[in-house]
PDB file of C-alpha atoms in Angstrom:
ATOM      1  CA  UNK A   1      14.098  -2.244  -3.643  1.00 53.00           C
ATOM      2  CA  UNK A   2      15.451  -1.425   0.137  1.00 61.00           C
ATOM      3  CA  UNK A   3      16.439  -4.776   0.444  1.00 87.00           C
ATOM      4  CA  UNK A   4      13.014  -6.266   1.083  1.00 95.00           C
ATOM      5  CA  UNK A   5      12.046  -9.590  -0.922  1.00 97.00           C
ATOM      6  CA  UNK A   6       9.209 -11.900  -0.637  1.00 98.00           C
ATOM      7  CA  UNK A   7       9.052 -15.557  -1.478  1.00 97.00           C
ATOM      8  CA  UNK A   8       7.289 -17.423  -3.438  1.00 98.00           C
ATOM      9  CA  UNK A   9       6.339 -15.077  -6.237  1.00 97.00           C
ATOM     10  CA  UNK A  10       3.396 -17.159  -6.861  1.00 98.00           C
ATOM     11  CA  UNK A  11       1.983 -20.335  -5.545  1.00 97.00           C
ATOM     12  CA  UNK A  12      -1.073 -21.937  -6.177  1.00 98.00           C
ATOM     13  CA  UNK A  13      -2.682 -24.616  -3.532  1.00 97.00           C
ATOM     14  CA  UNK A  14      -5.302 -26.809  -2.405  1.00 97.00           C
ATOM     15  CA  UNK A  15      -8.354 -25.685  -0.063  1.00 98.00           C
ATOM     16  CA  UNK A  16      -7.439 -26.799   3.116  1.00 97.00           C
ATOM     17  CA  UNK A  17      -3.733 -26.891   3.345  1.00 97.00           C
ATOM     18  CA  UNK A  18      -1.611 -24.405   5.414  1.00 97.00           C
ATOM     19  CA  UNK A  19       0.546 -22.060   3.575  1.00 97.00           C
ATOM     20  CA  UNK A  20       3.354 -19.869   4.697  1.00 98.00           C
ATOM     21  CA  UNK A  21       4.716 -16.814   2.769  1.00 98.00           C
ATOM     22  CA  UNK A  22       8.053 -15.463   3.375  1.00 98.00           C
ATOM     23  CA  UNK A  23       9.262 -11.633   3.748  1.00 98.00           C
ATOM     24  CA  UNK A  24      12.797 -10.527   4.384  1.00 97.00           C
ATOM     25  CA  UNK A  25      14.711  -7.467   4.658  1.00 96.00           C
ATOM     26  CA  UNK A  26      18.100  -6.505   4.819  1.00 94.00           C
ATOM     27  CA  UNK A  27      17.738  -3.097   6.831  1.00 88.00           C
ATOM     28  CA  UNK A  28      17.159  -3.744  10.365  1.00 90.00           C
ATOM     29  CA  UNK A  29      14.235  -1.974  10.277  1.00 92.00           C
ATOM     30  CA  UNK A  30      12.069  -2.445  13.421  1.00 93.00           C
ATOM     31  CA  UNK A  31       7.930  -1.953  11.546  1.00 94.00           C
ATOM     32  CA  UNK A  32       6.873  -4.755   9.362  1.00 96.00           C
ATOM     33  CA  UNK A  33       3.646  -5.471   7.663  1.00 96.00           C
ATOM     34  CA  UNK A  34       1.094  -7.675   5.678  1.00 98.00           C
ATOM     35  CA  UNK A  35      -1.518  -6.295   3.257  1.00 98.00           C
ATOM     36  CA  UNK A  36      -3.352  -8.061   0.857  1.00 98.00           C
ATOM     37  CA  UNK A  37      -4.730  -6.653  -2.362  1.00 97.00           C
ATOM     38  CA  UNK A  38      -7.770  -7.274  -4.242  1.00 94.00           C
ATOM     39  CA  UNK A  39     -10.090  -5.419  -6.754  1.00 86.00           C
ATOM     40  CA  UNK A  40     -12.038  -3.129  -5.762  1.00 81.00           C
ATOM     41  CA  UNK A  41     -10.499  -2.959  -2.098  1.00 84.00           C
ATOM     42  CA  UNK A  42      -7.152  -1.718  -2.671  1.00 89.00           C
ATOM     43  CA  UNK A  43      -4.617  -2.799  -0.215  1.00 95.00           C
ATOM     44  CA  UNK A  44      -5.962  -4.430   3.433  1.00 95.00           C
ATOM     45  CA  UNK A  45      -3.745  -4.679   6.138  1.00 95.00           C
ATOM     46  CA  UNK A  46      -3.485  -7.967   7.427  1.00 97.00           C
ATOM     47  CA  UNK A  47      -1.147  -8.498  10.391  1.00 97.00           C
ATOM     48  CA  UNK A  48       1.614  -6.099  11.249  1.00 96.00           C
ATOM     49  CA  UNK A  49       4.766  -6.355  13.602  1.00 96.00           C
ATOM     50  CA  UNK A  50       6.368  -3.821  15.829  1.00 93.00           C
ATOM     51  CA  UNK A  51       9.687  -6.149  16.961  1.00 93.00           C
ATOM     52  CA  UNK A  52      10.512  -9.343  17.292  1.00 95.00           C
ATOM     53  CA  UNK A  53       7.995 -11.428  19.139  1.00 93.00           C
ATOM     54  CA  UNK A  54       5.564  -8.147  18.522  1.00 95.00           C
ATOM     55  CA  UNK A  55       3.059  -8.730  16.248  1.00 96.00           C
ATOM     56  CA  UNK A  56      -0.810  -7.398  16.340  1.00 94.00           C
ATOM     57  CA  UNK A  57      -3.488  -7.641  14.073  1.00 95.00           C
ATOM     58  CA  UNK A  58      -4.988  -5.633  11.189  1.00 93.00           C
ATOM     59  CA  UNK A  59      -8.434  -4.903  10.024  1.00 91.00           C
ATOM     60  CA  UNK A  60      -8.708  -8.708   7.943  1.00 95.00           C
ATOM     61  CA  UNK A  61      -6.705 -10.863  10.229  1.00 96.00           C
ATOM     62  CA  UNK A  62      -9.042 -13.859   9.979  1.00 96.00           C
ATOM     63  CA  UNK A  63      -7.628 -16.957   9.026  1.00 96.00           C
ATOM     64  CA  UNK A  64      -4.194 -15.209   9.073  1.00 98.00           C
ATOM     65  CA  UNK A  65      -1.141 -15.759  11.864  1.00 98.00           C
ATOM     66  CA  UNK A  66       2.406 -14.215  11.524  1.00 98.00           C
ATOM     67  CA  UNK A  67       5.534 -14.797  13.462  1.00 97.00           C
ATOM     68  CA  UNK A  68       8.456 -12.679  13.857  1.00 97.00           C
ATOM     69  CA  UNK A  69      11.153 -14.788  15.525  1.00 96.00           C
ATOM     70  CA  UNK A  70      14.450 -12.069  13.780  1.00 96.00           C
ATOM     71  CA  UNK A  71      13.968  -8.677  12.656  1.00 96.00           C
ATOM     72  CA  UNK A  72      14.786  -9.635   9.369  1.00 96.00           C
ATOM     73  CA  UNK A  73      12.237 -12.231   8.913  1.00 97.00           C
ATOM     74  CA  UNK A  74       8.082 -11.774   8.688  1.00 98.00           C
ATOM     75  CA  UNK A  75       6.055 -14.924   8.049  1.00 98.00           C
ATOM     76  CA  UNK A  76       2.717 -15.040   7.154  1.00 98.00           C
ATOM     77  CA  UNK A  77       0.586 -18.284   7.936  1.00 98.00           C
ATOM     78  CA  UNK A  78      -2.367 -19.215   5.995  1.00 97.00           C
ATOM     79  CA  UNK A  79      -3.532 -21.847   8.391  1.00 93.00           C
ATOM     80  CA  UNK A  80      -6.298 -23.460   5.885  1.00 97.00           C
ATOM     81  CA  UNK A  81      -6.370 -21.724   2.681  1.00 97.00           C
ATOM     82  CA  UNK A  82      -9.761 -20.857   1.419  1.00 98.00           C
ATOM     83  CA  UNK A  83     -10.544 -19.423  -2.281  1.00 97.00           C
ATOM     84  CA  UNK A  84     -11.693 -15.742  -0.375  1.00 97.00           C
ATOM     85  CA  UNK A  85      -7.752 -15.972   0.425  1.00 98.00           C
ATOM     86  CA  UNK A  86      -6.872 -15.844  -2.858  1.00 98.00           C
ATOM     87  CA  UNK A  87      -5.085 -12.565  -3.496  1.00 98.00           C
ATOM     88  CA  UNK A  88      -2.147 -10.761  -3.915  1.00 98.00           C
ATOM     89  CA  UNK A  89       0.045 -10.497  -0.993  1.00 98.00           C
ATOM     90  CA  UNK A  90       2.458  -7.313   0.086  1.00 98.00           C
ATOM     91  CA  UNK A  91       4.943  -7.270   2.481  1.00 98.00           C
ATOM     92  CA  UNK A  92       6.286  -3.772   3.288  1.00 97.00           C
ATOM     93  CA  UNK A  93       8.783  -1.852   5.828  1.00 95.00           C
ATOM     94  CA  UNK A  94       8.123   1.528   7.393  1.00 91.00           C
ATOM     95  CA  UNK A  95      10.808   3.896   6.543  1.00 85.00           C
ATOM     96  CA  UNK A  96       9.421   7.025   8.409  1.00 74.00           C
ATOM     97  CA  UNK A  97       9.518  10.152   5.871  1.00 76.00           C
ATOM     98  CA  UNK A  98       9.991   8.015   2.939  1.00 85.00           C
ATOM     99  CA  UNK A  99       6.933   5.885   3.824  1.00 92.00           C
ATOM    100  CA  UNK A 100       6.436   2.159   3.271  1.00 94.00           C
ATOM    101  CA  UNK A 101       8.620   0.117   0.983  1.00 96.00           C
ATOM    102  CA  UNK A 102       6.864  -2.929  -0.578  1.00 97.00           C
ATOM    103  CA  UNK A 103       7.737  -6.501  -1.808  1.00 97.00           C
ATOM    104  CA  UNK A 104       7.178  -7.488  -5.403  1.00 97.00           C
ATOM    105  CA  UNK A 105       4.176  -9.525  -3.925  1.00 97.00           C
ATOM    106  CA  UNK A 106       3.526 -12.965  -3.814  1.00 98.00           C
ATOM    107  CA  UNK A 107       0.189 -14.039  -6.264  1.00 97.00           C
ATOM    108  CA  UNK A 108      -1.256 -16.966  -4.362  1.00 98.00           C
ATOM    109  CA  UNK A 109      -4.481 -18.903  -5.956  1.00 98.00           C
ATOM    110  CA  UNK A 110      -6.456 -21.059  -3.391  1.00 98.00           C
ATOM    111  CA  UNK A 111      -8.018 -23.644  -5.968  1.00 97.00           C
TER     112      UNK A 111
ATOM    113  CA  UNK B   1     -12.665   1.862  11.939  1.00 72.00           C
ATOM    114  CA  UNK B   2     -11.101   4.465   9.384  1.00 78.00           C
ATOM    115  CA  UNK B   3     -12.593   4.710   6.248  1.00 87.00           C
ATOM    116  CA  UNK B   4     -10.579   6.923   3.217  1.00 92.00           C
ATOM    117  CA  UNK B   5     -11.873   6.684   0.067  1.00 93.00           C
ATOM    118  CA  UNK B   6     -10.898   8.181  -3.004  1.00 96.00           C
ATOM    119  CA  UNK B   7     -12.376   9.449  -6.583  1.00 96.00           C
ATOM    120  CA  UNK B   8     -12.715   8.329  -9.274  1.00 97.00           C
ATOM    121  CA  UNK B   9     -11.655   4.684  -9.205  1.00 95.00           C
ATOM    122  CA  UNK B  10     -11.117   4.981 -12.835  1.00 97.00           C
ATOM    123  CA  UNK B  11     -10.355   7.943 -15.097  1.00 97.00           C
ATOM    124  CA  UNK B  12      -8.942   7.295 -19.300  1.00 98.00           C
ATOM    125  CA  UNK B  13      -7.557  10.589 -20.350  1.00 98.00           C
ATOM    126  CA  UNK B  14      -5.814  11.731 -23.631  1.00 98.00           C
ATOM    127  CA  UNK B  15      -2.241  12.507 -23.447  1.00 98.00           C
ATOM    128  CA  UNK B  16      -1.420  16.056 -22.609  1.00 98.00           C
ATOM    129  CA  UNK B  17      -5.165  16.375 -20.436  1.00 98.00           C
ATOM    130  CA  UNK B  18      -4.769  17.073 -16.843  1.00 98.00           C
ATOM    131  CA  UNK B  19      -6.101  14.355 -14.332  1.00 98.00           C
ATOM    132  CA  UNK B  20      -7.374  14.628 -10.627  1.00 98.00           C
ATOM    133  CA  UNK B  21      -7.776  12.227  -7.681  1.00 98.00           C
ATOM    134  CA  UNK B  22      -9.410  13.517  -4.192  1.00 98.00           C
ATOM    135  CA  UNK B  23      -8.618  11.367  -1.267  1.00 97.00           C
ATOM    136  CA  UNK B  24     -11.351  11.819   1.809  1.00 96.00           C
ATOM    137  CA  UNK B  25     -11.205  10.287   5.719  1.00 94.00           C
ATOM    138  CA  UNK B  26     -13.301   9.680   7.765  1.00 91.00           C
ATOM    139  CA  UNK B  27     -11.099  10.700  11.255  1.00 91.00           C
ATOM    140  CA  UNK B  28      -8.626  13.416  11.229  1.00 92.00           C
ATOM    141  CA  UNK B  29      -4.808  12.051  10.127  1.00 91.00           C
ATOM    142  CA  UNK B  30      -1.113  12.443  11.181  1.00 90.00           C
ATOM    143  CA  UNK B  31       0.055  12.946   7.593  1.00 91.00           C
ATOM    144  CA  UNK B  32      -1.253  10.875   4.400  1.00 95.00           C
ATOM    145  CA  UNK B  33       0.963   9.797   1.665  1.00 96.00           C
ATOM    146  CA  UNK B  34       0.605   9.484  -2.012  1.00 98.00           C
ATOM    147  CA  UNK B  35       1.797   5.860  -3.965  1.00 98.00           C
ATOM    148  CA  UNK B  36       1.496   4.690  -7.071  1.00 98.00           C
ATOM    149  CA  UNK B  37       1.548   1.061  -8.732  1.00 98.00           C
ATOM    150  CA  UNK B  38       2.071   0.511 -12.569  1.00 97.00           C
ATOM    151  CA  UNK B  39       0.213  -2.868 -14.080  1.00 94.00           C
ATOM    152  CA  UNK B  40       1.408  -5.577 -12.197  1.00 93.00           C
ATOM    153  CA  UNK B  41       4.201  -3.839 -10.164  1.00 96.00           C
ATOM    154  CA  UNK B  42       3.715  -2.931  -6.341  1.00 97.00           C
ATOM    155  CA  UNK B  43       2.959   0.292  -4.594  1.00 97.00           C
ATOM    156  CA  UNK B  44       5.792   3.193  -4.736  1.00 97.00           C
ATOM    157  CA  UNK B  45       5.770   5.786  -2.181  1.00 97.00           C
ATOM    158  CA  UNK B  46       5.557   9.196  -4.079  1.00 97.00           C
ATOM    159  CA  UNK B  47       5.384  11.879  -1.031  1.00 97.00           C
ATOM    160  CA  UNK B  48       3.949  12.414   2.441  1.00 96.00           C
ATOM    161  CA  UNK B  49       1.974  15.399   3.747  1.00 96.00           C
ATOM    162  CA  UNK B  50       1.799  16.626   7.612  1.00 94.00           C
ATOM    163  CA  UNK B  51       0.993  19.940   7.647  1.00 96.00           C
ATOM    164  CA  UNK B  52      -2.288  21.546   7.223  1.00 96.00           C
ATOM    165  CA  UNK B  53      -2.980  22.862   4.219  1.00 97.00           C
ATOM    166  CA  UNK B  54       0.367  21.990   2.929  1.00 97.00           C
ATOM    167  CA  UNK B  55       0.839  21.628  -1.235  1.00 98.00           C
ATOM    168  CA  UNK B  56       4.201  20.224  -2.531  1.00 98.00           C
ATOM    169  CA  UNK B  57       5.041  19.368  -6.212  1.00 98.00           C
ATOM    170  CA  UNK B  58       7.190  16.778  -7.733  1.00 97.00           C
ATOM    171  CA  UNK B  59       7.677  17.926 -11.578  1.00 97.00           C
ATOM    172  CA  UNK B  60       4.227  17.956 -12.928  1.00 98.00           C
ATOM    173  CA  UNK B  61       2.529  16.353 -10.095  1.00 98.00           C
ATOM    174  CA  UNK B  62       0.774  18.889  -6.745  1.00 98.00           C
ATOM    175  CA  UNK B  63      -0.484  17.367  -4.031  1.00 98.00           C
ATOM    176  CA  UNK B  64      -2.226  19.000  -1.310  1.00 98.00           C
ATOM    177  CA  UNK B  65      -3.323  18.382   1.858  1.00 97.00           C
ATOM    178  CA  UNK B  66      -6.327  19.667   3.549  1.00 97.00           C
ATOM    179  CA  UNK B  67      -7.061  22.236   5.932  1.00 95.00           C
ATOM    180  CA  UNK B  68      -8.412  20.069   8.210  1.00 95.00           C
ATOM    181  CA  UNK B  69      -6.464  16.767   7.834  1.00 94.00           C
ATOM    182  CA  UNK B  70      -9.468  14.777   6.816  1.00 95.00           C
ATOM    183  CA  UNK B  71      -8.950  14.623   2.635  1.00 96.00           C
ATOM    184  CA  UNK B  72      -6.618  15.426  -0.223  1.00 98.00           C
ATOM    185  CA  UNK B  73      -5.515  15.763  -3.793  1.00 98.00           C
ATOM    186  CA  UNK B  74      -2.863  14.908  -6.200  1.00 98.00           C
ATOM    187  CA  UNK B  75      -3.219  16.641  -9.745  1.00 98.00           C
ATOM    188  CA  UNK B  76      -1.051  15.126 -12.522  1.00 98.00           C
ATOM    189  CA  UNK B  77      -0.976  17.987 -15.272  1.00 98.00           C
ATOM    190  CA  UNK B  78      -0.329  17.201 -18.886  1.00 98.00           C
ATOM    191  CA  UNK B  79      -0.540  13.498 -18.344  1.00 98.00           C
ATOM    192  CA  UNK B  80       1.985  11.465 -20.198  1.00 98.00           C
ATOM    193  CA  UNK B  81       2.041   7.702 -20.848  1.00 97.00           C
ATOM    194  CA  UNK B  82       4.683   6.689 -18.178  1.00 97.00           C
ATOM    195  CA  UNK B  83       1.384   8.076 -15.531  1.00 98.00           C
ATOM    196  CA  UNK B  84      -0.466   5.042 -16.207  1.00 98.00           C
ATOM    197  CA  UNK B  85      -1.248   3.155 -13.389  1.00 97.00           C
ATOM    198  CA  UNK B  86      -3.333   3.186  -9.682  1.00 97.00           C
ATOM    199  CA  UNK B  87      -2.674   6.104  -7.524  1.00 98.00           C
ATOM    200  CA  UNK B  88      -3.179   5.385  -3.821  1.00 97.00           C
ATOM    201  CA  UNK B  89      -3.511   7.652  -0.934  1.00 97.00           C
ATOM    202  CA  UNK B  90      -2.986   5.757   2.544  1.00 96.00           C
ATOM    203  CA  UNK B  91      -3.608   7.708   5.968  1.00 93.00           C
ATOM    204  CA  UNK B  92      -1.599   7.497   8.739  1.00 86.00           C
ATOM    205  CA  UNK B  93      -2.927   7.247  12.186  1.00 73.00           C
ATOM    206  CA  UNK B  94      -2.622   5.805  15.716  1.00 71.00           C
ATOM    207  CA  UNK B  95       0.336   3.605  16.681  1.00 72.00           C
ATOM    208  CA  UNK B  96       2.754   1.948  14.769  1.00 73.00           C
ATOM    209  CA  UNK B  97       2.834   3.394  11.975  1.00 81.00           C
ATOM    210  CA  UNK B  98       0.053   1.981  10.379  1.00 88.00           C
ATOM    211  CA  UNK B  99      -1.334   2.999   7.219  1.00 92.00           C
ATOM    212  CA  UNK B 100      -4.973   2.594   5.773  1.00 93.00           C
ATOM    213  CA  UNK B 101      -5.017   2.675   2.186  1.00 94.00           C
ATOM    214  CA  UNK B 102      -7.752   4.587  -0.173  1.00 94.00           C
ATOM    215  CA  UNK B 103      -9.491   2.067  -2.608  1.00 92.00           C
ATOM    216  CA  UNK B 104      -6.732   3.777  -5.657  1.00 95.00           C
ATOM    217  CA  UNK B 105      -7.369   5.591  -8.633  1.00 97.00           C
ATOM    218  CA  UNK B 106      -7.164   3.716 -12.129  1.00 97.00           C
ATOM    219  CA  UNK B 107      -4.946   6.245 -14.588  1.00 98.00           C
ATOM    220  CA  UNK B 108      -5.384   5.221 -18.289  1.00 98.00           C
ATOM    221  CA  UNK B 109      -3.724   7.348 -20.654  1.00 98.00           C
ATOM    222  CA  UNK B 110      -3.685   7.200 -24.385  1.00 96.00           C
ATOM    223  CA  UNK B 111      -2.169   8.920 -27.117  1.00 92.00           C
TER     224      UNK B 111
END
């Protein structure tokens, strides 16, 4: 969909470790962003990005870090996954009047 | 920080019964858009609003957008089984391009 694909799908890891999720597009475009989605609280928006080397932080950034080192590439950084970090994970594009495109997600389970 | 919220977070209709969900903020928005995510899919933008009091329609869905900026509606009529899924507004305001997302709306529909 618009060229935008996340990786993994899913992933399931230890308390503790660091964890890095993946999201890549294929359309140059310059606003990128990281929501995560849970029951009950509908999509959060983590970290976004603005350009490369511009990133700032969204209303649940704790525990979170992103980096943004190509315009194609958005990586999000659990740095010690907890089980409240357990979630579904969106990456999405801004695409001005036809609003965000999103990833397929990435499920990740903190066990 | 904004707040939108929407109504109800679940409705089960019969097939062929109109459905409503209201979308309310608590500041004053650029434009709001409309998405909606089938089980285990990811958010699809529908449509975006700017103007005040401005109603467009996509086949047998209106949406509307409020005199004042602050809320809106998207009324599905004769629902049909391809309109399951959550229905999301999301406001946009500030910088960036940033959305905040409503907590969704829950669509079952049976025959």
């Amino acid at each position: 969909d618009a060229g935008i694909t996340q990786s993994p799908r899913h992933k399931v890891t230890e308390t503790g470790t660091p964890v890095t999720l993946r999201c890549h597009q294929t359309e140059n475009h310059r606003y990128m962003y990281w929501y995560r989605q849970d029951p009950g609280h509908g999509l959060r928006l983590i970290h976004y990005s603005y350009g490369v080397k511009d990133t700032d932080k969204g209303e649940v950034s704790d525990g979170y870090s992103v980096s943004r080192s190509k315009t194609e590439d958005f990586l999000l950084t659990l740095e010690s996954a907890t089980s409240s970090q357990t979630s579904v994970y969106f990456c999405a594009i801004s695409r001005t009047e036809h609003g965000y495109t999103f990833g397929s997600g990435t499920r990740l389970t903190v066990v | 920080g904004q707040q939108v919220m929407q109504i109800p977070q679940y409705q089960h209709v019969q097939e062929g019964e109109d459905f409503t969900t209201y979308c309310n903020s608590s500041t004053t928005l650029s434009n709001i858009q409309w998405y909606k995510q089938r089980p285990g899919g990811h958010p699809v933008f529908l449509i975006q609003l700017v103007k005040s009091g401005e109603v467009k329609k996509q086949k047998r869905l209106t949406f509307q957008f409020g005199e004042a900026k602050k809320n809106s509606s998207l009324h599905i009529t004769a629902t049909q089984t391809t309109d399951v899924g959550t229905y999301f507004c999301a406001g946009l305001t500030g910088t960036a391009s940033k959305l905040t997302f409503g907590t969704g709306t829950r669509l079952q529909v049976t025959l």
